[in-house]
Short mmCIF file of C-alpha atoms in Angstrom, two decimals:
data_model
loop_
_atom_site.label_atom_id
_atom_site.label_comp_id
_atom_site.label_asym_id
_atom_site.label_seq_id
_atom_site.Cartn_x
_atom_site.Cartn_y
_atom_site.Cartn_z
CA MET A 1089 130.76 117.74 122.71
CA PRO A 1090 129.92 119.54 126.03
CA LEU A 1091 127.05 121.33 124.27
CA ILE A 1092 125.67 117.99 123.06
CA VAL A 1093 125.83 116.55 126.58
CA VAL A 1094 124.05 119.63 128.00
CA ALA A 1095 121.37 119.40 125.29
CA MET A 1096 120.81 115.72 126.09
CA LEU A 1097 120.54 116.39 129.82
CA VAL A 1098 118.05 119.24 129.31
CA THR A 1099 116.00 117.12 126.90
CA ALA A 1100 116.03 114.20 129.35
CA ALA A 1101 114.73 116.47 132.12
CA ILE A 1102 111.92 117.75 129.90
CA LEU A 1103 111.01 114.20 128.87
CA PHE A 1104 110.92 113.05 132.48
CA VAL A 1105 108.40 115.77 133.27
CA VAL A 1106 106.15 115.68 130.19
CA ALA A 1107 106.66 112.25 128.55
CA LYS A 1108 108.02 109.52 130.81
CA PRO A 1109 107.77 106.78 128.13
CA GLY A 1110 110.07 108.86 125.93
CA PHE A 1111 112.47 109.36 128.83
CA TYR A 1112 112.76 105.66 129.67
CA GLY A 1113 112.92 104.65 126.01
CA ALA A 1114 115.72 107.14 125.27
CA VAL A 1115 117.70 106.31 128.43
CA CYS A 1116 117.45 102.50 128.14
CA SER A 1117 118.44 102.43 124.50
CA THR A 1118 121.21 105.05 124.82
CA ALA A 1119 122.78 103.22 127.76
CA GLY A 1120 123.00 100.06 125.65
CA VAL A 1121 124.53 101.93 122.72
CA LEU A 1122 127.17 103.58 124.93
CA TRP A 1123 128.22 100.13 126.13
CA PHE A 1124 128.30 98.84 122.55
CA LEU A 1125 130.52 101.75 121.49
CA ARG A 1126 132.80 101.20 124.46
CA CYS A 1127 133.41 97.64 123.27
CA LEU A 1128 134.25 98.60 119.67
CA ARG A 1129 137.79 99.05 118.42
CA ALA A 1130 138.88 102.68 118.62
CA PRO A 1131 138.80 103.59 114.88
CA LEU A 1132 135.32 102.12 114.45
CA ARG A 1133 134.09 103.77 117.64
CA GLU A 1134 135.29 107.18 116.48
CA GLU A 1135 133.56 106.65 113.15
CA MET A 1136 130.05 106.09 114.53
CA ALA A 1137 130.01 107.13 118.20
CA VAL A 1138 128.55 110.64 118.05
CA LYS A 1139 125.99 109.80 115.38
CA ALA A 1140 124.84 106.61 117.13
CA VAL A 1141 124.32 108.37 120.46
CA LEU A 1142 122.49 111.32 118.91
CA ILE A 1143 120.18 109.13 116.82
CA THR A 1144 119.44 106.77 119.71
CA PHE A 1145 118.64 109.51 122.19
CA PHE A 1146 116.94 112.13 120.08
CA MET A 1147 114.80 109.90 117.89
CA PRO A 1148 112.41 108.85 120.70
CA ALA A 1149 112.79 112.28 122.30
CA VAL A 1150 111.66 114.07 119.14
CA ALA A 1151 108.82 111.59 118.65
CA TRP A 1152 107.40 112.25 122.12
CA LEU A 1153 107.92 116.01 122.14
CA LEU A 1154 106.55 117.04 118.74
CA PRO A 1155 102.84 118.01 118.86
CA ASN A 1156 101.85 116.81 115.39
CA VAL A 1157 102.54 113.55 113.53
CA TRP A 1158 103.02 115.39 110.22
CA MET A 1159 105.87 117.35 111.78
CA LEU A 1160 107.40 114.00 112.81
CA TYR A 1161 107.07 112.75 109.24
CA PHE A 1162 108.98 115.79 107.97
CA VAL A 1163 111.76 115.30 110.53
CA MET A 1164 112.04 111.63 109.55
CA LEU A 1165 112.32 112.59 105.88
CA MET A 1166 115.42 114.63 106.74
CA TRP A 1167 116.79 112.13 109.29
CA VAL A 1168 118.98 109.83 107.16
CA PRO A 1169 120.48 112.61 104.97
CA LEU A 1170 121.24 114.57 108.15
CA PHE A 1171 123.22 111.81 109.88
CA ALA A 1172 124.62 109.89 106.89
CA ARG A 1173 127.03 112.44 105.48
CA ARG A 1174 129.05 109.77 103.62
CA SER A 1175 127.45 107.58 100.98
CA GLU A 1176 128.68 104.33 102.58
CA GLU A 1177 126.76 105.20 105.77
CA ILE A 1178 123.32 105.71 104.18
CA ALA A 1179 122.13 102.09 104.27
CA GLY A 1180 123.48 101.52 107.79
CA VAL A 1181 121.93 104.66 109.27
CA TYR A 1182 118.63 103.78 107.57
CA LEU A 1183 118.65 100.24 109.02
CA TYR A 1184 119.46 101.60 112.47
CA SER A 1185 116.79 104.31 112.43
CA LEU A 1186 114.17 101.92 111.05
CA MET A 1187 114.34 99.93 114.28
CA LEU A 1188 113.77 102.71 116.80
CA LEU A 1189 110.19 103.98 116.33
CA PRO A 1190 106.72 102.60 115.56
CA SER A 1191 105.32 103.15 112.08
CA LEU A 1192 102.48 105.56 113.07
CA ASP A 1193 100.64 105.04 109.77
CA GLN A 1194 98.27 107.70 108.51
CA ALA A 1195 96.24 108.07 105.33
CA VAL A 1196 96.99 110.92 102.91
CA GLU A 1197 93.64 112.26 101.66
CA LEU A 1198 92.61 114.82 99.05
CA ALA A 1199 89.04 116.14 99.05
CA GLY A 1200 87.94 113.18 101.12
CA ILE A 1201 89.59 110.64 98.79
CA LYS A 1202 92.24 108.41 100.30
CA LEU A 1203 95.37 108.58 98.13
CA PHE A 1204 97.87 106.36 99.96
CA ASP A 1205 99.27 105.58 103.41
CA ILE A 1206 102.28 107.29 104.91
CA SER A 1207 104.35 106.40 107.97
CA VAL A 1208 107.54 107.13 109.87
CA HIS A 1209 109.23 104.24 108.09
CA ASP A 1210 108.13 105.47 104.67
CA MET A 1211 109.65 108.89 105.34
CA LEU A 1212 112.90 107.37 106.60
CA ALA A 1213 113.09 105.26 103.45
CA LEU A 1214 112.24 108.17 101.16
CA GLY A 1215 114.99 110.29 102.73
CA ALA A 1216 117.48 107.43 102.28
CA VAL A 1217 116.44 106.94 98.64
CA ILE A 1218 116.96 110.64 97.94
CA ALA A 1219 120.38 110.53 99.61
CA ILE A 1220 121.42 107.51 97.50
CA VAL A 1221 120.18 109.08 94.27
CA ILE A 1222 122.12 112.28 94.99
CA ALA A 1223 125.30 110.48 96.11
CA PRO A 1224 127.89 109.78 93.41
CA GLY A 1225 128.58 106.20 92.38
CA LYS A 1226 125.85 103.63 92.98
CA ALA A 1227 126.06 99.87 92.79
CA ARG A 1228 125.16 98.36 89.42
CA ILE A 1229 122.67 95.60 90.14
CA GLY A 1230 121.84 92.83 87.70
CA ARG A 1231 118.56 93.29 85.87
CA GLY A 1232 117.51 89.77 86.80
CA ASP A 1233 117.57 90.59 90.54
CA ASP A 1234 115.43 93.69 90.04
CA MET A 1235 112.94 91.84 87.83
CA ARG A 1236 112.62 88.96 90.26
CA VAL A 1237 111.80 91.25 93.19
CA ALA A 1238 109.47 93.32 91.00
CA ALA A 1239 107.59 90.10 90.19
CA VAL A 1240 106.83 89.35 93.85
CA LEU A 1241 105.84 92.97 94.49
CA LEU A 1242 103.40 92.77 91.56
CA VAL A 1243 102.00 89.57 93.06
CA MET A 1244 101.42 91.44 96.34
CA VAL A 1245 99.66 94.27 94.49
CA PHE A 1246 97.51 91.75 92.63
CA ALA A 1247 96.66 89.89 95.83
CA SER A 1248 95.65 93.05 97.70
CA ALA A 1249 93.85 94.97 94.93
CA ARG A 1250 92.20 92.35 92.73
CA GLU A 1251 88.46 92.75 92.18
CA THR A 1252 88.57 96.34 93.50
CA SER A 1253 88.49 99.80 91.93
CA LEU A 1254 91.22 101.46 89.86
CA THR A 1255 91.87 104.00 92.64
CA HIS A 1256 92.35 101.18 95.14
CA PHE A 1257 94.75 99.47 92.74
CA LEU A 1258 96.83 102.67 92.39
CA ARG A 1259 96.77 103.24 96.15
CA THR A 1260 97.94 99.68 96.82
CA THR A 1261 100.72 100.01 94.25
CA ILE A 1262 102.04 103.16 95.94
CA ASN A 1263 101.82 101.59 99.40
CA ILE A 1264 103.71 98.45 98.38
CA GLY A 1265 106.29 100.53 96.53
CA PHE A 1266 106.88 102.59 99.67
CA ASP A 1267 106.87 99.66 102.12
CA TYR A 1268 108.83 97.09 100.11
CA GLY A 1269 110.28 98.68 96.99
CA MET A 1270 112.24 101.41 98.76
CA PRO A 1271 113.99 99.08 101.28
CA TYR A 1272 115.08 96.90 98.35
CA PHE A 1273 116.43 99.94 96.49
CA ILE A 1274 118.26 101.25 99.58
CA LEU A 1275 120.07 98.02 100.41
CA SER A 1276 120.80 97.03 96.80
CA ARG A 1277 122.15 100.45 95.78
CA GLY A 1278 123.42 101.63 99.17
CA PHE A 1279 125.88 98.76 99.69
CA ARG A 1280 128.48 99.51 97.06
CA ASP A 1281 131.57 97.85 98.55
CA LEU A 1282 132.85 95.84 101.49
CA ALA A 1283 133.29 98.91 103.73
CA SER A 1284 129.64 99.95 103.37
CA MET A 1285 128.47 96.38 104.04
CA ARG A 1286 130.53 96.03 107.21
CA THR A 1287 129.31 99.47 108.31
CA GLY A 1288 125.71 98.43 107.72
CA MET A 1289 126.14 95.23 109.75
CA ARG A 1290 127.71 97.23 112.58
CA TRP A 1291 124.81 99.69 112.69
CA PHE A 1292 122.28 96.86 112.52
CA ALA A 1293 123.95 94.97 115.39
CA CYS A 1294 124.03 98.19 117.43
CA SER A 1295 120.28 98.64 116.95
CA GLY A 1296 119.73 95.22 118.51
CA ILE A 1297 121.65 96.28 121.63
CA ALA A 1298 119.68 99.54 121.77
CA ILE A 1299 116.34 97.72 121.64
CA SER A 1300 117.37 94.97 124.08
CA GLY A 1301 117.32 97.40 126.99
CA VAL A 1302 113.87 98.65 126.01
CA LEU A 1303 112.43 95.13 125.70
CA VAL A 1304 113.78 93.97 129.05
CA PHE A 1305 112.50 97.16 130.72
CA GLU A 1306 109.03 96.72 129.21
CA MET A 1307 108.88 93.08 130.29
CA VAL A 1308 109.97 93.80 133.89
CA GLN A 1309 107.66 96.81 134.23
CA ASN A 1310 104.72 95.24 132.32
CA TRP A 1311 104.52 98.49 130.40
CA PRO A 1312 104.26 98.65 126.57
CA MET A 1313 105.73 102.15 126.39
CA TYR A 1314 105.68 102.66 122.66
CA ASN A 1315 101.93 102.01 122.41
CA GLU A 1316 101.48 105.42 123.98
CA LEU A 1317 102.90 107.15 120.91
CA TYR A 1318 99.73 106.23 119.04
CA TRP A 1319 97.64 107.89 121.74
CA HIS A 1320 99.98 110.88 121.80
CA TYR A 1321 99.38 111.56 118.08
CA ASP A 1322 95.82 110.23 118.06
CA VAL A 1323 96.72 107.71 115.34
CA PRO A 1324 94.14 104.90 115.18
CA LYS A 1325 95.54 101.38 115.52
CA LEU A 1326 94.41 98.10 117.04
CA LEU A 1327 96.95 97.51 119.80
CA ALA A 1328 97.05 94.29 121.82
CA VAL A 1329 99.17 93.47 124.85
CA LYS A 1330 100.14 89.79 124.90
CA VAL A 1331 101.09 87.76 127.97
CA ARG A 1332 102.74 84.36 128.17
CA GLY A 1333 103.28 82.63 131.48
CA ALA A 1334 103.99 85.20 134.19
CA PHE A 1335 105.38 87.90 131.89
CA MET A 1336 104.14 90.39 129.35
CA ARG A 1337 105.51 89.82 125.86
CA PRO A 1338 107.11 93.21 125.04
CA GLY A 1339 106.91 94.62 121.54
CA GLY A 1340 109.07 97.71 121.99
CA PRO A 1341 109.02 100.04 118.97
CA PHE A 1342 107.39 97.27 116.89
CA ASN A 1343 104.30 97.12 119.17
CA GLU A 1344 104.22 93.36 118.50
CA PRO A 1345 106.42 90.66 120.07
CA THR A 1346 106.76 88.04 117.32
CA SER A 1347 108.07 90.34 114.59
CA ILE A 1348 110.50 92.19 116.84
CA ALA A 1349 111.90 88.92 118.15
CA LEU A 1350 112.56 87.73 114.58
CA VAL A 1351 114.30 90.97 113.64
CA MET A 1352 116.35 90.81 116.84
CA THR A 1353 117.52 87.39 115.64
CA LEU A 1354 118.97 89.05 112.54
CA CYS A 1355 120.66 91.69 114.72
CA MET A 1356 122.13 88.87 116.82
CA LEU A 1357 123.52 87.16 113.73
CA ALA A 1358 125.11 90.42 112.55
CA LEU A 1359 126.72 90.94 115.97
CA TRP A 1360 127.93 87.34 116.06
CA LEU A 1361 129.67 87.63 112.69
CA ILE A 1362 131.52 90.93 113.25
CA ARG A 1363 133.64 89.63 116.13
CA ASP A 1364 136.77 91.29 114.69
CA ASP A 1365 135.24 94.75 115.14
CA PHE A 1366 135.47 94.50 118.95
CA ARG A 1367 138.34 94.97 121.35
CA THR A 1368 138.23 91.59 123.10
CA ARG A 1369 136.37 88.30 122.84
CA MET A 1370 134.96 88.78 126.32
CA ARG A 1371 133.39 92.13 125.49
CA HIS A 1372 131.95 90.70 122.31
CA GLY A 1373 130.57 87.69 124.19
CA LEU A 1374 128.93 89.89 126.83
CA LEU A 1375 127.26 91.98 124.11
CA CYS A 1376 125.96 88.78 122.49
CA ALA A 1377 124.57 87.65 125.85
CA ALA A 1378 122.83 91.00 126.36
CA LEU A 1379 121.32 90.90 122.87
CA PHE A 1380 120.16 87.31 123.42
CA LEU A 1381 118.43 88.45 126.61
CA GLY A 1382 116.59 91.13 124.66
CA LEU A 1383 115.78 88.65 121.90
CA SER A 1384 114.30 86.26 124.47
CA ALA A 1385 112.18 88.88 126.25
CA PRO A 1386 109.27 88.61 123.73
CA GLN A 1387 109.22 84.83 124.41
CA SER A 1388 108.93 83.86 120.75
CA ARG A 1389 109.73 80.27 119.80
CA ASN A 1390 110.15 81.35 116.17
CA ALA A 1391 113.02 83.63 117.13
CA TRP A 1392 114.94 80.90 118.96
CA VAL A 1393 114.49 78.48 116.08
CA ALA A 1394 115.51 81.19 113.58
CA LEU A 1395 118.64 81.98 115.58
CA GLY A 1396 119.71 78.34 115.59
CA ILE A 1397 119.17 78.05 111.83
CA ALA A 1398 120.93 81.35 111.09
CA VAL A 1399 124.06 80.62 113.16
CA LEU A 1400 124.29 77.04 111.86
CA LEU A 1401 124.06 78.05 108.21
CA ALA A 1402 126.36 81.07 108.59
CA ASP A 1403 129.06 78.86 110.10
CA MET A 1404 128.57 76.31 107.30
CA PHE A 1405 128.78 79.09 104.72
CA LEU A 1406 132.11 80.28 106.13
CA GLY A 1407 133.45 76.74 106.50
CA ARG A 1408 133.67 76.98 110.29
CA TRP A 1409 133.15 73.26 110.84
CA SER A 1410 135.23 73.09 114.01
CA ALA A 1411 133.19 75.95 115.49
CA LEU A 1412 130.01 73.98 114.77
CA VAL A 1413 131.40 70.95 116.58
CA ARG A 1414 132.40 73.09 119.57
CA LYS A 1415 128.86 74.52 119.78
CA ALA A 1416 127.17 71.10 119.76
CA ALA A 1417 127.86 70.01 123.35
CA PRO A 1418 127.01 73.35 125.08
CA THR A 1419 123.85 73.68 123.00
CA ALA A 1420 122.72 70.14 123.84
CA ALA A 1421 123.44 70.71 127.54
CA ALA A 1422 121.55 74.02 127.58
CA LEU A 1423 118.51 72.51 125.83
CA THR A 1424 118.49 69.59 128.28
CA LEU A 1425 118.49 71.96 131.27
CA ILE A 1426 115.78 74.15 129.74
CA PHE A 1427 113.43 71.26 129.03
CA ALA A 1428 114.10 69.78 132.46
CA ALA A 1429 113.25 73.09 134.14
CA ALA A 1430 110.14 73.45 131.97
CA SER A 1431 108.89 70.04 133.10
CA ILE A 1432 109.23 71.10 136.75
CA TYR A 1433 107.98 74.70 136.61
CA PRO A 1434 104.68 75.20 134.69
CA SER A 1435 105.06 78.99 134.50
CA PHE A 1436 108.50 78.59 132.90
CA SER A 1437 107.02 76.10 130.45
CA ASP A 1438 104.33 78.62 129.53
CA SER A 1439 106.94 81.33 128.96
CA LEU A 1440 108.83 79.04 126.60
CA GLY A 1441 105.66 78.35 124.65
CA LEU A 1442 105.67 74.65 125.49
CA SER A 1443 102.26 74.67 127.17
CA GLY A 1444 99.28 76.89 127.98
CA GLN A 1445 98.17 79.48 125.44
CA ALA A 1446 101.07 78.64 123.12
CA SER A 1447 99.68 75.14 122.67
CA GLU A 1448 96.39 76.65 121.54
CA THR A 1449 98.31 78.76 119.03
CA GLY A 1450 99.87 75.59 117.63
CA GLU A 1451 96.45 74.00 117.26
CA TYR A 1452 95.18 77.09 115.42
CA ARG A 1453 98.13 76.91 113.01
CA ARG A 1454 97.38 73.29 112.19
CA ALA A 1455 93.67 73.99 111.72
CA LEU A 1456 94.41 77.00 109.50
CA PHE A 1457 96.78 74.95 107.35
CA ASP A 1458 94.22 72.16 106.89
CA ARG A 1459 91.43 74.60 105.98
CA GLY A 1460 93.73 76.64 103.77
CA VAL A 1461 94.87 73.63 101.76
CA GLN A 1462 91.25 72.61 101.37
CA GLU A 1463 90.34 76.03 99.94
CA PHE A 1464 93.50 76.22 97.82
CA TRP A 1465 92.43 73.27 95.66
CA ASP A 1466 89.26 75.14 94.69
CA SER A 1467 91.39 77.76 92.86
CA PRO A 1468 94.99 76.57 92.67
CA ILE A 1469 96.16 78.77 89.78
CA VAL A 1470 95.26 82.33 90.83
CA GLY A 1471 93.71 81.91 94.28
CA PHE A 1472 90.97 84.14 95.70
CA SER A 1473 90.47 87.82 96.38
CA ARG A 1474 90.88 88.87 99.99
CA ASP A 1475 87.15 89.52 100.34
CA GLN A 1476 86.35 86.05 99.04
CA LEU A 1477 88.89 84.54 101.41
CA GLU A 1478 87.38 86.30 104.42
CA VAL A 1479 84.05 84.65 103.62
CA ARG A 1480 85.42 81.20 102.80
CA LEU A 1481 87.56 81.04 105.95
CA ASN A 1482 85.08 82.75 108.25
CA ASP A 1483 85.18 79.73 110.59
CA MET A 1484 88.87 80.44 111.27
CA ARG A 1485 88.32 83.78 113.01
CA GLN A 1486 90.03 83.79 116.39
CA GLY A 1487 89.56 85.79 119.58
CA GLU A 1488 90.54 89.16 118.09
CA GLY A 1489 87.87 88.79 115.40
CA ILE A 1490 90.40 88.36 112.58
CA ILE A 1491 91.72 85.50 110.49
CA ASP A 1492 95.35 85.31 111.54
CA TYR A 1493 97.30 84.01 108.53
CA VAL A 1494 100.21 82.61 110.52
CA ASN A 1495 101.72 80.89 107.48
CA SER A 1496 103.05 83.24 104.81
CA TYR A 1497 103.40 80.55 102.16
CA LEU A 1498 99.80 79.48 102.67
CA TRP A 1499 98.66 83.10 102.42
CA PHE A 1500 100.48 83.63 99.09
CA ALA A 1501 99.00 80.40 97.76
CA LEU A 1502 95.48 81.44 98.77
CA VAL A 1503 95.54 85.02 97.45
CA SER A 1504 97.62 84.46 94.28
CA GLY A 1505 97.62 80.73 93.61
CA VAL A 1506 100.59 78.63 92.62
CA ILE A 1507 101.85 81.45 90.36
CA GLY A 1508 102.23 83.92 93.23
CA LEU A 1509 103.60 81.25 95.55
CA ALA A 1510 106.26 80.34 92.98
CA ALA A 1511 107.31 84.00 92.65
CA PHE A 1512 107.57 84.30 96.44
CA VAL A 1513 109.62 81.11 96.87
CA TRP A 1514 111.82 82.03 93.88
CA ASN A 1515 112.90 85.21 95.69
CA PHE A 1516 114.36 83.06 98.48
CA THR A 1517 115.85 80.19 96.49
CA ALA A 1518 117.57 82.38 93.87
CA PRO A 1519 119.68 84.57 96.23
CA LEU A 1520 120.42 81.64 98.54
CA SER A 1521 121.66 79.51 95.64
CA TYR A 1522 123.86 82.16 94.02
CA LEU A 1523 125.33 83.31 97.34
CA TRP A 1524 126.33 79.71 98.03
CA ARG A 1525 127.73 79.14 94.51
CA MET A 1526 129.83 82.33 94.57
CA ARG A 1527 131.53 81.71 97.91
CA ARG A 1528 135.03 81.63 96.39
CA ALA A 1529 134.56 85.03 94.76
CA GLU A 1530 133.05 86.37 98.00
CA ILE A 1531 136.06 85.19 99.98
CA ALA A 1532 138.40 86.77 97.43
CA THR A 1533 136.57 90.11 97.54
CA GLY A 1534 136.26 90.09 101.34
CA THR A 1535 132.45 89.96 101.24
CA ALA A 1536 132.24 86.46 102.73
CA VAL A 1537 131.07 87.68 106.15
CA PRO A 1538 128.31 89.96 104.76
CA ALA A 1539 127.32 87.13 102.41
CA ALA A 1540 127.15 84.69 105.32
CA PHE A 1541 124.99 87.19 107.21
CA VAL A 1542 122.53 87.58 104.33
CA PHE A 1543 122.55 83.84 103.60
CA GLY A 1544 121.79 82.93 107.22
CA SER A 1545 119.20 85.70 107.57
CA LEU A 1546 117.25 84.81 104.43
CA ALA A 1547 117.35 81.09 105.22
CA ALA A 1548 116.11 81.69 108.78
CA LEU A 1549 113.34 83.99 107.56
CA ALA A 1550 112.32 81.49 104.89
CA ALA A 1551 111.97 78.80 107.56
CA THR A 1552 110.08 80.90 110.12
CA LEU A 1553 107.62 82.28 107.56
CA PHE A 1554 105.88 78.91 107.81
CA PHE A 1555 104.75 80.09 111.25
CA THR A 1556 104.18 83.84 110.89
CA PHE A 1557 102.57 86.40 108.59
CA PHE A 1558 104.56 88.34 106.02
CA ALA A 1559 104.07 91.96 107.12
CA THR A 1560 105.56 94.98 108.94
CA ARG A 1561 109.30 95.54 109.41
CA MET A 1562 110.14 91.85 109.29
CA ALA A 1563 108.75 91.73 105.74
CA TYR A 1564 110.39 95.04 104.76
CA LEU A 1565 113.76 93.70 105.87
CA THR A 1566 113.19 90.41 104.07
CA ILE A 1567 112.77 92.23 100.76
CA GLY A 1568 115.60 94.57 101.72
CA PHE A 1569 117.99 91.68 102.36
CA MET A 1570 117.17 90.36 98.89
CA GLY A 1571 118.61 93.69 97.73
CA PHE A 1572 121.62 93.16 100.01
CA ALA A 1573 122.20 89.78 98.33
CA ALA A 1574 121.95 91.45 94.91
CA ALA A 1575 124.63 93.98 95.95
CA ILE A 1576 126.97 91.17 97.04
CA ARG A 1577 126.34 89.38 93.76
CA ALA A 1578 127.18 92.52 91.80
CA ILE A 1579 130.52 92.90 93.60
CA SER A 1580 131.36 89.21 93.08
CA ARG A 1581 130.45 89.43 89.39
CA THR A 1582 132.66 92.49 88.94
CA TYR A 1583 135.54 90.67 90.60
CA ALA A 1584 135.01 87.59 88.42
CA ALA A 1585 134.94 89.76 85.29
CA HIS A 1586 138.20 91.48 86.30
CA GLN A 1587 139.81 88.10 87.01
CA ALA A 1588 138.76 86.79 83.60
CA GLU A 1589 140.11 89.92 81.91
CA GLU A 1590 143.45 89.61 83.74
CA GLU A 1591 143.77 85.96 82.77
CA TYR A 1592 142.97 86.82 79.16
CA GLN A 1593 145.56 89.62 79.12
CA GLN A 1594 148.14 87.32 80.70
CA THR A 1595 147.47 84.72 78.02
CA LEU A 1596 147.98 87.33 75.30
CA ARG A 1597 151.28 88.40 76.87
CA GLN A 1598 152.53 84.81 76.99
CA ARG A 1599 151.71 83.92 73.37
CA PRO A 1600 154.30 86.20 71.66
CA ALA A 1601 156.98 85.06 74.09
CA SER A 1602 156.40 81.41 73.26
CA GLY A 1603 156.43 82.30 69.57
CA VAL A 1604 159.82 84.00 69.94
CA ARG A 1605 161.26 81.00 71.76
CA GLN A 1606 160.12 78.68 69.02
CA ALA A 1607 161.59 80.95 66.32
CA THR A 1608 164.98 81.16 68.03
CA ALA A 1609 165.05 77.44 68.54
CA GLN A 1610 164.64 76.64 64.79
CA PRO A 1611 168.08 77.87 63.57
CA GLY A 1612 169.86 75.90 66.23
CA LEU A 1613 168.11 72.74 65.16
CA ALA A 1614 168.96 73.35 61.52
CA SER A 1615 172.69 73.87 62.19
CA ALA A 1616 172.80 70.79 64.35
#
């Protein structure tokens, strides 16, 4: 332990001299994680403390100190197997690490031909997949869950590669397999039992605390620190700094405020549901307040709405009706104060997205929906290719020179028609319906809290996708949580099968006994 502390201090000194963004990113996030660990119950703290601190500190440190992005890719490939020594930790360590760095996408080329794209997140996922494949004993997922997710991934390949070359089709297939297929595999096969699910939720909640400090720091300093990693590695990317009201909207390691705010909502829900993992209610409440502060820093209305939906549905899922009633009055009072303050202070209203530039965004969403529906009816079955869509909706280009498809359902309908839209919606309705139907089995197996987390997360994401585009880590996690739901379903099905077998065996044991009683009763009747 003293050697680790010395190594961290030396690395911090080097970062302060040569890469200040890395220094502040590592320090802000590590400070939050140390507080999180301090609040955990002792056995859980001992289980994850050293790994959490090392990952949180050294991940940004390594990213800012390595001279070449390909070296970073190699380190990320080894990252999850290095820190997840036990199979039940693989999914949790992957989720945690996924949150801490930008993607830093690059193209892999051979003789001038682009083969596919590669990123930090792809290498993290590939390392986790390898670790799961090597580990003994994987979850057995229903074929229907795999086929349903495969259907929506094929729709995405079709939408992105239709009317292009064979090489582009193959490249798109590889990219979508890396970006979406691997997170689904990791969470569906990595969560094998209740212990691994609770561990994964704990790591995910901890990542929200780690990022909260970074987001608040970026907002106060008006400094998008993680944008500088792209300049450090000379990786081309269109980076935009967004401002609302008097404050910058920080993007942290996501480099974009809306998506990170939505993912922080999921971290908040995980933290809210694992109350029993912490030493006292006060410590848990203070952590929730800190995470809510970080969640609010990007000033995203979608995130606040998603949080309300997620907490409401999670409480309903667990049957916490009295808790819902207790939340009603404080929530109503808080909303009243917020709207009253917004009516008095224009800058505060702008920050909440109730006026100013946010109003223009709302008008753009309505205009895009109207134009999109109009175009949809020209090809409702299979939609249009992306090139065709760029021409047909050319009048919807906004200030950045792009068509911002801020409605995921509309985008699926336009690029793949009603067939693709149905596949996309099916991947939300199916897991939500079977998680709800199997609540009794989930309570019996102890997976009710993870099931409530996935149920609330998927429902909140399904609602907010009406107002945002399906891409980046938010989309990766959406597909991944479909895998999480499949893992819960597999455990519940196994439990139900065991229960049915026990009942059947008990019935068989009772039948001979009843036969014996009847046989012994007959002579008595005859003699009487």
